[in-house]
mmCIF file of C-alpha atoms in Angstrom:
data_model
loop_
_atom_site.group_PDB
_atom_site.id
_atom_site.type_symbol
_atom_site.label_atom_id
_atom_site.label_comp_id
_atom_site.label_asym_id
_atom_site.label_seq_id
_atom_site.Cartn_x
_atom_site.Cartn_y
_atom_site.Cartn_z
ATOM 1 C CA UNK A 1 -100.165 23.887 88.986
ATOM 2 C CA UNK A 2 -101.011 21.560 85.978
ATOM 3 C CA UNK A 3 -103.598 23.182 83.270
ATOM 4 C CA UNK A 4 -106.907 21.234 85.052
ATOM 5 C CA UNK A 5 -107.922 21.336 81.106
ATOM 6 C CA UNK A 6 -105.388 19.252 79.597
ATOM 7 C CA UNK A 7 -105.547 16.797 76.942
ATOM 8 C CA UNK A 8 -109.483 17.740 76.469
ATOM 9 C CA UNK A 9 -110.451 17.103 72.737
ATOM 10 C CA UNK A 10 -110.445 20.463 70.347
ATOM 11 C CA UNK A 11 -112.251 21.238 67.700
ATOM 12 C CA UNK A 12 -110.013 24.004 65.543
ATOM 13 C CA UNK A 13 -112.382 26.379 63.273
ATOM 14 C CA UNK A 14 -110.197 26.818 59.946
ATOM 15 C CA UNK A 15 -111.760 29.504 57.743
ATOM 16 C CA UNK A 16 -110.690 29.931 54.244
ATOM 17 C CA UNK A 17 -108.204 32.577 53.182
ATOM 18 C CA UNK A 18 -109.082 35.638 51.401
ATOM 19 C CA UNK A 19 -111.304 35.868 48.263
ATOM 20 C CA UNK A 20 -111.905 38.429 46.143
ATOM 21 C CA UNK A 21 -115.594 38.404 47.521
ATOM 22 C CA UNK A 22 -114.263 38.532 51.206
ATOM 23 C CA UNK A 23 -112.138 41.226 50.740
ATOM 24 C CA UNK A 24 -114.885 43.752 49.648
ATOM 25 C CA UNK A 25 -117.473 42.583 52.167
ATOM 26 C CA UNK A 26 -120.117 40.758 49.611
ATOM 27 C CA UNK A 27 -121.969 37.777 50.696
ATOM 28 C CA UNK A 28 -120.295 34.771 49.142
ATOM 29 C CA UNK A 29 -122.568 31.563 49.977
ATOM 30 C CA UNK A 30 -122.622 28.803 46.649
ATOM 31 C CA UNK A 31 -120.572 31.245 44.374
ATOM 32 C CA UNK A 32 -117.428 29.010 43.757
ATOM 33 C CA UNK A 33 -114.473 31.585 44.289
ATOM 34 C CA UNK A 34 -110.639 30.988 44.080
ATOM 35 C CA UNK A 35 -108.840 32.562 46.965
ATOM 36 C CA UNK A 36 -107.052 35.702 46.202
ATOM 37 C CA UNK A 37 -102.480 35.686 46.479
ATOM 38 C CA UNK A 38 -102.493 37.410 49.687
ATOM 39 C CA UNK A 39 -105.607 34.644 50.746
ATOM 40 C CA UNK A 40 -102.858 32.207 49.764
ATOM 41 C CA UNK A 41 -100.431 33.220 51.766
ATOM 42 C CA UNK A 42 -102.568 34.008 54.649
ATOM 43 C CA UNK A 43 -103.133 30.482 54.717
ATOM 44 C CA UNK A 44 -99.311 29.136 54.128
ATOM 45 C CA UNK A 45 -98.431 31.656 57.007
ATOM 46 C CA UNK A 46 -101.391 30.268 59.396
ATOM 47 C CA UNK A 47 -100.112 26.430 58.147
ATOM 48 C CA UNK A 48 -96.548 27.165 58.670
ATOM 49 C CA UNK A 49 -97.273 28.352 62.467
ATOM 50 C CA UNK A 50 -99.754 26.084 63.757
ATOM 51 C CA UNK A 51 -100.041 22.657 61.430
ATOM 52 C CA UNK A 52 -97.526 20.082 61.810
ATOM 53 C CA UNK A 53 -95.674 17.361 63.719
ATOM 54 C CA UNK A 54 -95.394 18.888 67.746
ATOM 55 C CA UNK A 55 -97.617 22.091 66.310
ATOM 56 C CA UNK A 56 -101.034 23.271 67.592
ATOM 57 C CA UNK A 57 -102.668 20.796 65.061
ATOM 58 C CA UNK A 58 -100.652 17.629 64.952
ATOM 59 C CA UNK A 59 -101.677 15.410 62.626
ATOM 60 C CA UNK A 60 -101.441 12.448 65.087
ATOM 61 C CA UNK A 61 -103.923 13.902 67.056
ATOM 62 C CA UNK A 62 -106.778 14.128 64.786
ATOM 63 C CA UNK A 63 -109.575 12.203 64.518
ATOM 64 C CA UNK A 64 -111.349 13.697 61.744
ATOM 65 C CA UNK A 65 -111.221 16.725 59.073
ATOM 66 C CA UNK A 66 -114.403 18.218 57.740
ATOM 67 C CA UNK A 67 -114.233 20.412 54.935
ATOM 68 C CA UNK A 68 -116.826 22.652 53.277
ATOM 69 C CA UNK A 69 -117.227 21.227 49.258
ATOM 70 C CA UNK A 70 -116.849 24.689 48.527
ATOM 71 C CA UNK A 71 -113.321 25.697 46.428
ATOM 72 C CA UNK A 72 -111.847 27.999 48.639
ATOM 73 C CA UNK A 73 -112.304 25.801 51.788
ATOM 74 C CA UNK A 74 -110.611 22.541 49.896
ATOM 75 C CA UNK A 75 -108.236 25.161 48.538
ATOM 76 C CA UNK A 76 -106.928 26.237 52.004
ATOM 77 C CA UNK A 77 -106.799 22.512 53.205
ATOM 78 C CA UNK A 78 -104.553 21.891 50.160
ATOM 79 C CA UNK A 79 -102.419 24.615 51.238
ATOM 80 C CA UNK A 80 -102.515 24.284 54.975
ATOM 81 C CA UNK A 81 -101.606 20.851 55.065
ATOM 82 C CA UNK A 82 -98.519 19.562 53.625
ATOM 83 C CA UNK A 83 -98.535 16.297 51.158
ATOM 84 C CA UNK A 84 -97.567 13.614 52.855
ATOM 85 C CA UNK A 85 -100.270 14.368 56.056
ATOM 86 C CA UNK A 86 -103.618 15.121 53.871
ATOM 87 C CA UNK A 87 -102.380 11.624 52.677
ATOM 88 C CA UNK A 88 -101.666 10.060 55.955
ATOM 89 C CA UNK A 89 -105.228 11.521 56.928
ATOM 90 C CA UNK A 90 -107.219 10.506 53.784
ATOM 91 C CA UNK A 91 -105.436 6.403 54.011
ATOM 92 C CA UNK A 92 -106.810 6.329 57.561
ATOM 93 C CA UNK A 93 -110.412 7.767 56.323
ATOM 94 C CA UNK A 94 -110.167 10.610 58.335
ATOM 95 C CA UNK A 95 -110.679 13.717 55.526
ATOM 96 C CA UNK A 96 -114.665 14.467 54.200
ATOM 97 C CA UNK A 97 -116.432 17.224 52.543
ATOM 98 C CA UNK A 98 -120.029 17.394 54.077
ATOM 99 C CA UNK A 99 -122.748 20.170 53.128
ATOM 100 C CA UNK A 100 -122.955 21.016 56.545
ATOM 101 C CA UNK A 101 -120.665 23.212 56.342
ATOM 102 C CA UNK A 102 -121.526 24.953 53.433
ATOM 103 C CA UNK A 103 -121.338 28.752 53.794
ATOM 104 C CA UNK A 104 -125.108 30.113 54.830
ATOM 105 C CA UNK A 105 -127.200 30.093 51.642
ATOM 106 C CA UNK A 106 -127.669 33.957 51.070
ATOM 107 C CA UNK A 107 -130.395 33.251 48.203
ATOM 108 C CA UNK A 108 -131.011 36.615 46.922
ATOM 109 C CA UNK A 109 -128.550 37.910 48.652
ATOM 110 C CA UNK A 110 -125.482 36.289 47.036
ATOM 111 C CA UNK A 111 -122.914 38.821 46.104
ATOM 112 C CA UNK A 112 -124.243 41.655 47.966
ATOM 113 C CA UNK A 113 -122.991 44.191 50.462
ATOM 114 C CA UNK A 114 -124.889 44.807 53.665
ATOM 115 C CA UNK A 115 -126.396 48.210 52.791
ATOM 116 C CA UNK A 116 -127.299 46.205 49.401
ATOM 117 C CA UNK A 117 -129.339 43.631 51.209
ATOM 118 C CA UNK A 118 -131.243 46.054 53.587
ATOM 119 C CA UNK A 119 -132.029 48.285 50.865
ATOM 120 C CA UNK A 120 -133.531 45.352 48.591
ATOM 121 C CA UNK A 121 -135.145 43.773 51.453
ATOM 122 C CA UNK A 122 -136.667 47.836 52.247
ATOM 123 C CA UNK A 123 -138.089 47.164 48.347
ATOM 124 C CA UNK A 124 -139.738 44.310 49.384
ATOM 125 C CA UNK A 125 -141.394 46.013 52.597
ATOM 126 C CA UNK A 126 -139.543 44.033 54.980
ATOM 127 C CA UNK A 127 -137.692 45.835 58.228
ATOM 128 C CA UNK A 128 -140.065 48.487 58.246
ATOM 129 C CA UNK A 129 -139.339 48.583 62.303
ATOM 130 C CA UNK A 130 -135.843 47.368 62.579
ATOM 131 C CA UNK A 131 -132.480 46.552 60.638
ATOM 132 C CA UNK A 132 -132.039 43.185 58.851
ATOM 133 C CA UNK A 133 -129.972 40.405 60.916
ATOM 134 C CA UNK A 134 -128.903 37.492 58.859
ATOM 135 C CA UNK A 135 -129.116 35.988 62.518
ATOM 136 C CA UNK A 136 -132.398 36.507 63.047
ATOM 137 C CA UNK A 137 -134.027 37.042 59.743
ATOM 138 C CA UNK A 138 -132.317 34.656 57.356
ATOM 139 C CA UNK A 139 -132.117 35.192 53.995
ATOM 140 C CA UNK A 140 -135.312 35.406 50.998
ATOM 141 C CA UNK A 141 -134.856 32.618 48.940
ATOM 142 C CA UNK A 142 -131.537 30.884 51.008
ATOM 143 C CA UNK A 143 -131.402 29.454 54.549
ATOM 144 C CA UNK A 144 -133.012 30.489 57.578
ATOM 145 C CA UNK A 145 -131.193 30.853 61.134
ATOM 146 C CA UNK A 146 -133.082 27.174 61.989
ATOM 147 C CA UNK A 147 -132.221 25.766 58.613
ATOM 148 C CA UNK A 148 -128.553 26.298 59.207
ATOM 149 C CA UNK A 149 -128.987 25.687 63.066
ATOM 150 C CA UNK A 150 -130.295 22.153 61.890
ATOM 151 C CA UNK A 151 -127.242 21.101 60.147
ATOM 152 C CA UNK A 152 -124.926 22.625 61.962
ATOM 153 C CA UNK A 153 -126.641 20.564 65.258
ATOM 154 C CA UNK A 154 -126.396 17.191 63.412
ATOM 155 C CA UNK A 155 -122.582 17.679 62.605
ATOM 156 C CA UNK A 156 -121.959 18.643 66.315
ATOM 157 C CA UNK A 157 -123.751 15.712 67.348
ATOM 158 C CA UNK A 158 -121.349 13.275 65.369
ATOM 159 C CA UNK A 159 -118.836 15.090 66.752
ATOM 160 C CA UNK A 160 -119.874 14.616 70.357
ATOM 161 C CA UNK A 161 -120.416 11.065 69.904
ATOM 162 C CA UNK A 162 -116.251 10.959 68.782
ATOM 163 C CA UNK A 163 -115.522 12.968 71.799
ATOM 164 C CA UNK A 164 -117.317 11.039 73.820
ATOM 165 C CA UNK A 165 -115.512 8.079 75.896
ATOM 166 C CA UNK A 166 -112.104 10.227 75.241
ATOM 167 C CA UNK A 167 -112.142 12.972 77.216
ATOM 168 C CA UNK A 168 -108.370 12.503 78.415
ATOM 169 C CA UNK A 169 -106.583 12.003 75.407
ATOM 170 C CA UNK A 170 -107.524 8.142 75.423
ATOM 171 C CA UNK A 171 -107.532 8.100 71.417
ATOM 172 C CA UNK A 172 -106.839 11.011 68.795
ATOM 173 C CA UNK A 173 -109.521 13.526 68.958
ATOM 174 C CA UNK A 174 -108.874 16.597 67.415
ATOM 175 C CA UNK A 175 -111.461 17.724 64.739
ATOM 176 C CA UNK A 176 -110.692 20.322 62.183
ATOM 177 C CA UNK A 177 -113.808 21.833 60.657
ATOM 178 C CA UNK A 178 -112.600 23.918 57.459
ATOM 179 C CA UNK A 179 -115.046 26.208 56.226
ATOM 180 C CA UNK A 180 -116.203 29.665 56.177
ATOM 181 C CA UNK A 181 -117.117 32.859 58.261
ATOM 182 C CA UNK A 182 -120.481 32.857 59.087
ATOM 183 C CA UNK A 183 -120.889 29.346 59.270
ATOM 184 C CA UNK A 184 -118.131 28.830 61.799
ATOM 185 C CA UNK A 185 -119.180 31.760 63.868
ATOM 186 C CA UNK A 186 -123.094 29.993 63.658
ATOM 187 C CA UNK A 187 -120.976 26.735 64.986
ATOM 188 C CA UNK A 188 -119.903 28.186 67.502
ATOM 189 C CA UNK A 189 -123.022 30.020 68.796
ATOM 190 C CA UNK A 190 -124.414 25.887 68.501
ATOM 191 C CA UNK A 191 -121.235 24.621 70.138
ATOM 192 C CA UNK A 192 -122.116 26.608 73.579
ATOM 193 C CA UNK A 193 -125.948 26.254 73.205
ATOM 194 C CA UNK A 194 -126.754 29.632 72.438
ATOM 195 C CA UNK A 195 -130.048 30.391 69.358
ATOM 196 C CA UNK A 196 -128.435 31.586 66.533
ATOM 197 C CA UNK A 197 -130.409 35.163 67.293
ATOM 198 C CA UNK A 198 -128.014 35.258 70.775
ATOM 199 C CA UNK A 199 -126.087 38.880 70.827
ATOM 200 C CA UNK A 200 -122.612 36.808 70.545
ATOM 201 C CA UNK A 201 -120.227 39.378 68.557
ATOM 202 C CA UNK A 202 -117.261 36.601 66.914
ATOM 203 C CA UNK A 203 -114.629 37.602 64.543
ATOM 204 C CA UNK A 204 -112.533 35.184 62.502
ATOM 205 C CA UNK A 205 -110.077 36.833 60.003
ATOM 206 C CA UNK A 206 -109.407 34.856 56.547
ATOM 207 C CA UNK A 207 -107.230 31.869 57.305
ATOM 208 C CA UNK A 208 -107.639 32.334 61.148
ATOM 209 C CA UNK A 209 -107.961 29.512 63.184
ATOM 210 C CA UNK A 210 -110.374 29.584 66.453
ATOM 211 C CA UNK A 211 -110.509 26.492 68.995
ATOM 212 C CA UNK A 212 -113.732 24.987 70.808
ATOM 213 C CA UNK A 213 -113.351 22.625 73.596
ATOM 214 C CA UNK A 214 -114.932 21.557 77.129
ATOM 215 C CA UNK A 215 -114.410 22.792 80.473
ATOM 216 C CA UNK A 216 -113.510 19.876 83.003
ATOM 217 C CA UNK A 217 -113.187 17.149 80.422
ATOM 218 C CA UNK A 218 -117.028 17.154 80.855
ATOM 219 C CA UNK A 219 -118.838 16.131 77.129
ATOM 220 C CA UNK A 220 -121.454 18.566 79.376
ATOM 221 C CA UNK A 221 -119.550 21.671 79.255
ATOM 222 C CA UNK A 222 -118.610 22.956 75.754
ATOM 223 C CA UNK A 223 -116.020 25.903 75.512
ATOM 224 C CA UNK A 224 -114.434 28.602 74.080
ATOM 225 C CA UNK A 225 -110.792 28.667 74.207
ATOM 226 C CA UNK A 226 -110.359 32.709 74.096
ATOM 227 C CA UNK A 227 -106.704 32.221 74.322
ATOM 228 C CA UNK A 228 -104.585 28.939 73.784
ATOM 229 C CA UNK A 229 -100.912 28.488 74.783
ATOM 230 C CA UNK A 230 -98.979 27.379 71.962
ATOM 231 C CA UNK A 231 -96.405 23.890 71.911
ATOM 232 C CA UNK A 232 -92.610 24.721 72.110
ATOM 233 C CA UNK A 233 -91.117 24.618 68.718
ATOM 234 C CA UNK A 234 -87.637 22.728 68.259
#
């Protein structure tokens, strides 16, 4: 029976590979970190497997790649892509950084551990009845959950209007959003319509790649691709 799905646009969620930040847990929103050796090769691994002529992300499918400004996001495009497609991609205008996906501003919370944050934000007499929830609380002096839900909605908007009109395959539509943890997991919680305060428990290791898509090549019903079958390789 053919896949009733097929040749619906993607959008692949590329987080950055390991800092040194990420690898101890602390909140790493503006701070401009290099990505660790084994967040290098986390990356070449994921890049080897998946990005390529005939791979999961072809480069002749692809409409457009969005990339945090931050370091370690252009860092892992750099590395994830090999020369001659990031310049294939960047001659036909199809590679931008855009601030909408810039890693959650953690304000005072930037380079802090969880139990850090709640016990600062227990200083402050806040959460005197339950935990903090960056999901439903925000940050003091960064972004709140509507802040980031705001530009995270405008960037799937001009995403939708790409997908739109090519819902079989008619032109290149892949999208590649490369960018962080909690921002892509917020994207996604936008992608399907859920608040950003909706119990929806995501993971995405460093240098993982998740995929987002639509259910009957209908622009109406956004998806999550829980598992994905991958091409054949020669």
């Amino acid at each position: 029976m053919p896949d009733k799905d097929a040749g619906t646009p993607r959008v692949f969620l590329y987080r950055h590979g390991q800092t040194e930040w990420s690898k101890s847990g602390r909140y790493t929103g503006v701070s401009e970190l290099e990505l660790t050796e084994d967040g290098v090769q986390q990356v070449l691994a994921s890049g080897k497997m998946i990005v390529g002529s005939g791979k999961l992300i072809d480069p002749s499918n692809i409409a457009h790649v969005y990339i945090s400004p931050r370091r370690r996001a252009t860092q892992t495009f750099d590395i994830a892509f090999n020369d001659a497609d990031k310049q294939s991609l960047k001659d036909a205008e199809k590679v931008s950084e855009t601030d909408r996906l810039s890693e959650w501003n953690y304000g005072q919370y930037e380079g802090l551990l969880t139990r850090e944050i709640r016990a600062l934000r227990k200083e402050h007499g806040l959460d005197t009845e339950r935990p903090w929830d960056i999901w439903r609380d925000g940050c003091e002096s960064g972004e709140s959950p509507e802040e980031v839900t705001d530009r995270i909605d405008n960037l799937i908007q001009e995403i939708r209007s790409i997908h739109r009109g090519n819902m079989h395959s008619e032109n290149p539509c892949d999208i590649i959003l490369v960018a962080h943890g909690h921002l892509l997991r917020a994207f996604t919680k936008r992608w399907l319509g859920y608040p950003m305060e909706f119990p929806l428990s995501l993971m995405l290791e460093p240098g993982a790649v998740g995929v987002l898509s639509y259910q009957h090549h209908s622009i109406d019903e956004p998806a999550l691709l829980v598992g994905y079958g991958f091409p054949l390789q020669e």
